[in-house]
XYZ file of C-alpha atoms in Angstrom:
296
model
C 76.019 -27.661 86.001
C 79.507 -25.440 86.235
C 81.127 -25.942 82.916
C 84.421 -24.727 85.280
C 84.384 -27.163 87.638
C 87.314 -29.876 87.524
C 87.201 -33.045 85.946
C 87.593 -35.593 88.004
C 86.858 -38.792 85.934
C 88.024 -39.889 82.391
C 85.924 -38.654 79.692
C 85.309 -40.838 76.749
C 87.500 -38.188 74.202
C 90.510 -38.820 77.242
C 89.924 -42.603 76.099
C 90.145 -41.662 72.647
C 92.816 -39.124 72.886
C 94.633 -41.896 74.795
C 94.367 -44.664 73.069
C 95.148 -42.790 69.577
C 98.389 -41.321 71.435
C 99.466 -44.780 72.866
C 99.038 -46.675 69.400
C 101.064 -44.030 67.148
C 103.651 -43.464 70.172
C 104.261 -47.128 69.778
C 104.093 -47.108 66.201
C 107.209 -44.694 66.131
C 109.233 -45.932 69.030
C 109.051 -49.006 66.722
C 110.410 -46.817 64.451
C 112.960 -45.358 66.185
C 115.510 -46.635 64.028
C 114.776 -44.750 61.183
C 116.019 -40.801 63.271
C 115.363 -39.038 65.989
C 112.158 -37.504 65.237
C 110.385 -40.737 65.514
C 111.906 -40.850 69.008
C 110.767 -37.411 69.937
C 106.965 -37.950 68.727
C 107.363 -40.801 70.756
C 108.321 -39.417 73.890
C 105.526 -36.555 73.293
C 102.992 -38.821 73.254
C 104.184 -40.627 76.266
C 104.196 -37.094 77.870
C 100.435 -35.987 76.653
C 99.481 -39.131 77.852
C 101.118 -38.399 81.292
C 99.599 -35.166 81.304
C 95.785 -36.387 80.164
C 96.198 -38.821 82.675
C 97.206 -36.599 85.546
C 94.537 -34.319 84.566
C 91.534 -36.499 84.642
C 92.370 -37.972 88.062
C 93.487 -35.265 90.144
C 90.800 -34.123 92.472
C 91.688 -30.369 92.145
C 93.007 -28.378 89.563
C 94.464 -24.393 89.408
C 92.325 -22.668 88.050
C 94.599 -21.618 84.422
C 94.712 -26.111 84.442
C 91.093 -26.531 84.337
C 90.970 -24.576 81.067
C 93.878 -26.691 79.406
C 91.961 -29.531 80.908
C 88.248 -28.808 78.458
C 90.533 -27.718 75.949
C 93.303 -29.906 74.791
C 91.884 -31.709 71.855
C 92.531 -28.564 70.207
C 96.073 -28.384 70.542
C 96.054 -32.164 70.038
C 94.329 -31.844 66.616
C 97.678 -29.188 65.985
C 99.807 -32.199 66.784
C 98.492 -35.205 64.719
C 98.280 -33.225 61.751
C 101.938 -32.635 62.151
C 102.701 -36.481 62.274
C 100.885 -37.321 59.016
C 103.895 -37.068 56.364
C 106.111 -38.914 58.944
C 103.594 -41.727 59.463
C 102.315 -41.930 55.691
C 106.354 -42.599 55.121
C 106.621 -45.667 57.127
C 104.201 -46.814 54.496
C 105.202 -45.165 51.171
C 108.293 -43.952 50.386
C 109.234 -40.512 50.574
C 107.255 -38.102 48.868
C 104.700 -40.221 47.384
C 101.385 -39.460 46.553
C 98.195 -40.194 44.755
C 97.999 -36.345 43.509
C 98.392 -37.888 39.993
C 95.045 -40.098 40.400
C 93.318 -37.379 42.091
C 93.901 -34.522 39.829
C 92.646 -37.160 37.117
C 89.646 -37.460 39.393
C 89.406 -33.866 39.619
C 89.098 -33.260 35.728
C 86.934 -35.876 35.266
C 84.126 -34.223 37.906
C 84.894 -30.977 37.063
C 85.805 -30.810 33.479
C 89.020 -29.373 33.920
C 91.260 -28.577 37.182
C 89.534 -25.820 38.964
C 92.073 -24.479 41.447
C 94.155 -23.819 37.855
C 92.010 -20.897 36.888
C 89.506 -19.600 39.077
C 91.778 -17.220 40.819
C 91.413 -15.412 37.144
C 87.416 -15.606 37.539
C 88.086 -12.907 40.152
C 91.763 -11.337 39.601
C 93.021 -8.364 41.998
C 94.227 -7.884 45.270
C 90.038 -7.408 46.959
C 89.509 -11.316 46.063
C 92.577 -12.190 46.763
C 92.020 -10.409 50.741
C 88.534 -12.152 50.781
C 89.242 -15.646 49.624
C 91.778 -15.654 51.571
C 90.757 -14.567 54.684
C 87.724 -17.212 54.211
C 90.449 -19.688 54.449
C 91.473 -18.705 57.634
C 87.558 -18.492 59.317
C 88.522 -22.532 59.906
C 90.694 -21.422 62.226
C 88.104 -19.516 64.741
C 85.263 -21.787 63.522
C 86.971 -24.744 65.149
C 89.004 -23.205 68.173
C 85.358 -21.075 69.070
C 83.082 -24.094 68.651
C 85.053 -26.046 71.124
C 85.263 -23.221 73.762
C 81.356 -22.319 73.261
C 80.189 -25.571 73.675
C 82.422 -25.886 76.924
C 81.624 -22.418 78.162
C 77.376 -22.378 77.020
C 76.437 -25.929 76.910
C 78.243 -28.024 79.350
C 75.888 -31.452 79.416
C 77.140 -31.736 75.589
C 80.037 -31.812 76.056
C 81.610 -35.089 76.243
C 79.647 -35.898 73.421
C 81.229 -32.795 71.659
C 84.824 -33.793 72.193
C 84.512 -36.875 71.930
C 83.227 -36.616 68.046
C 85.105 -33.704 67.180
C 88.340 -35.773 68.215
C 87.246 -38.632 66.296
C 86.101 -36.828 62.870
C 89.810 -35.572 62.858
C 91.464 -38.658 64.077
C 89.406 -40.451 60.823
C 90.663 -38.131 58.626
C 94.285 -38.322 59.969
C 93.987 -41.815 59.313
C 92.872 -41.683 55.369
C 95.611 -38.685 55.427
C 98.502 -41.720 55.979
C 96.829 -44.112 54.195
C 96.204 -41.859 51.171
C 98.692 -39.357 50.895
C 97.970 -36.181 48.628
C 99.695 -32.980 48.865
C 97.481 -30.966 46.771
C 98.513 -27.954 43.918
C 100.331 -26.330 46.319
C 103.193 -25.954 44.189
C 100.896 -24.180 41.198
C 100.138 -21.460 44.376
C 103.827 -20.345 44.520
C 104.125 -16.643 45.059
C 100.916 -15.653 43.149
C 98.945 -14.244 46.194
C 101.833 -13.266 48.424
C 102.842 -10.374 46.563
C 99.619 -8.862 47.016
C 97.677 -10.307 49.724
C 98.154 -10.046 53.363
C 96.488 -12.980 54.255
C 97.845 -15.031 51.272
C 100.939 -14.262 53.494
C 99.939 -15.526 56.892
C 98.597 -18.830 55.242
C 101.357 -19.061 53.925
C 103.502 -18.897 56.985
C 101.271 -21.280 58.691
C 101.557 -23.893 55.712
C 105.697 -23.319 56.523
C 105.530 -23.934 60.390
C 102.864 -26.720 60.840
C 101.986 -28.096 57.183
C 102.608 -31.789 56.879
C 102.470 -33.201 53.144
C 99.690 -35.920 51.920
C 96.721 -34.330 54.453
C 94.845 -33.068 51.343
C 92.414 -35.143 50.386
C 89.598 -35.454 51.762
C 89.956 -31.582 52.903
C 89.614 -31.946 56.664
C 89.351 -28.403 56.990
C 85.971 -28.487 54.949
C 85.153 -32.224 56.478
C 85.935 -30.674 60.235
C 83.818 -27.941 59.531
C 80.833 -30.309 58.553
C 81.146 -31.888 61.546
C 81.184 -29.381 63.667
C 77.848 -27.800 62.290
C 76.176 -31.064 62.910
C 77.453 -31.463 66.284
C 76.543 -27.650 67.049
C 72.498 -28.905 66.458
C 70.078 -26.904 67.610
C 71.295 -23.535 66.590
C 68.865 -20.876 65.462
C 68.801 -19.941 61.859
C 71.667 -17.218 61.959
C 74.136 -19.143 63.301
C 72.793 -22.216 60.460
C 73.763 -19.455 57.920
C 76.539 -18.272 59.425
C 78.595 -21.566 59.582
C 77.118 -22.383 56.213
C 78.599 -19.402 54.716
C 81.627 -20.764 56.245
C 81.729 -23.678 55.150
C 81.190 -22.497 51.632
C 83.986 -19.727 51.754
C 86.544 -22.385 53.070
C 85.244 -24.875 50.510
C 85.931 -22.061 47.540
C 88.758 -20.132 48.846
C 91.059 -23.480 48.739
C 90.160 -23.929 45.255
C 90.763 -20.151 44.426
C 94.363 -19.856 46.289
C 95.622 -23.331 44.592
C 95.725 -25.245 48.033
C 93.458 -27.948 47.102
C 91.988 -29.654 44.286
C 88.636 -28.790 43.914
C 87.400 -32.859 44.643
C 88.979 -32.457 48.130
C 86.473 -29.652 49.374
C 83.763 -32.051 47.660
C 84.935 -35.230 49.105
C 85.646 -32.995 52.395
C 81.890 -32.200 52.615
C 80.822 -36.232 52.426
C 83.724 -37.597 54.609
C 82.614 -34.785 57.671
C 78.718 -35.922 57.357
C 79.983 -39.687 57.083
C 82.242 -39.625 59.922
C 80.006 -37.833 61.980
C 77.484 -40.082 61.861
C 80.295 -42.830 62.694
C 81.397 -41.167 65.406
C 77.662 -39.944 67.190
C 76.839 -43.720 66.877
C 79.793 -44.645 68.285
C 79.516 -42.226 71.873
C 75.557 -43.252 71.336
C 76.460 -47.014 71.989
C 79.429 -47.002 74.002
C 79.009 -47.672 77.503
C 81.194 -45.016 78.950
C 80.278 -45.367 82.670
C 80.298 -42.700 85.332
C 82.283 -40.040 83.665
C 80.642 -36.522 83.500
C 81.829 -33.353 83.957
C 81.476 -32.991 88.234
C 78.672 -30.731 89.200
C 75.541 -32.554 88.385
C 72.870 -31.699 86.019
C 71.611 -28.567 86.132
């Protein structure tokens, strides 16, 4: 099989993508009323959809298309996180959040509030680099996973991208549902005076955070899923994603950007809605659509 061949059917994460784009594009042209960013998300859905749709049925795509064509769901996943606060508000009203019951949560697991003092476990500017910078492996870990999968093992694909699309949809959805910003004000400039990558997380939280996606920690729950969903992989990539996981998991709790219960409740809510999400493409009947070229 060429993984670089054009698609030429729908796959079942165009369905999803789709169908998740049509519903909350609805959902804020209802709400249209309220300003004119509810209008605009509205109109870029209608637009992705356009372009999904244009995508999947054209017989032949350039070359540079065929890429965007594998790999949208990543730039998707950029774009429904944005939405949350905006959605969670049509529920709530603005600038709610459960942060009160979770930290309450938090203490009760933990004993205390973790992400309060563990940057003093390990003070100075070296574990402030590191934990940091373990933060950011997310980043790679999910952008490389989709691209290696595409580019090494092409048959798994639609099964790939259709679960990775729905893990993050499901946690999108208890994102609006359950609003929690995290301790990100107790972070303030405590790493950004002396950390480099403190400052580029920072910078990313300014152009693309959306408040109440906290809990469960989708970045931790994400990267669950996406170690599952890599299965078989010999045992250096198994400890290399576990490490991973473990120094995303941490590092939030070190640099005050989540409560310590949303790494752990990130870690349960991945496995979970993996397995919701594999049964789902498992039982589905999705037809025809495979990537063209055949098996191998």
């Amino acid at each position: 099989m060429n993984p670089h061949r054009p698609l030429t059917h729908f796959l079942p994460c165009d369905k999803l993508a789709i169908g998740y784009l049509g519903i909350t594009g609805l959902i804020f042209l209802f709400f249209a009323y309220k300003g004119l960013q509810h209008l605009q998300f509205s109109i870029v859905h209608g637009l992705s959809i356009g372009l999904i749709w244009w995508m999947a049925t054209l017989k032949q795509l350039p070359h540079p298309m065929q890429v965007l064509r594998y790999c949208y769901p990543v730039l998707l996943i950029a774009l429904i996180y944005f939405e949350v606060q905006l959605l969670s508000e049509m529920i709530y009203e603005p600038h709610f959040s459960y942060d009160t019951l979770v930290k309450e949560w938090d203490a009760f697991i933990f004993g205390s509030n973790p992400h309060t003092y563990w940057h003093e476990v390990m003070p100075g500017r070296l574990w402030a680099e590191f934990w940091h910078f373990m933060y950011l492996t997310y980043y790679p870990l999910l952008i490389g996973s989709f691209i290696w999968v595409w580019a090494r093992r092409p048959g798994d694909f639609p099964r790939f991208a259709f679960v990775y699309l729905g893990i993050f949809i499901t946690f999108i959805l208890c994102f609006v549902l359950f609003p929690v910003y995290g301790p990100m004000e107790f972070r303030g400039d405590r790493f950004n005076k002396v950390s480099f990558f403190s400052r580029v997380i920072s910078f990313l939280f300014e152009i693309g955070e959306s408040n109440g996606g906290a809990f469960p920690s989708s970045h931790v729950g994400q990267s669950v899923g996406i170690y599952l969903l890599l299965r078989p992989i010999n045992r250096y990539m198994k400890i290399l994603i576990g490490v991973i996981i473990a120094g995303i998991a941490l590092s939030m709790i070190y640099g005050s950007i989540h409560y310590a219960i949303d790494a752990a409740a990130g870690v349960l809510a991945g496995w979970l809605f993996y397995v919701l999400w594999d049964w789902i493409y498992c039982h589905m009947e999705w037809g025809e659509e495979e990537i063209d070229g055949g098996a191998d």
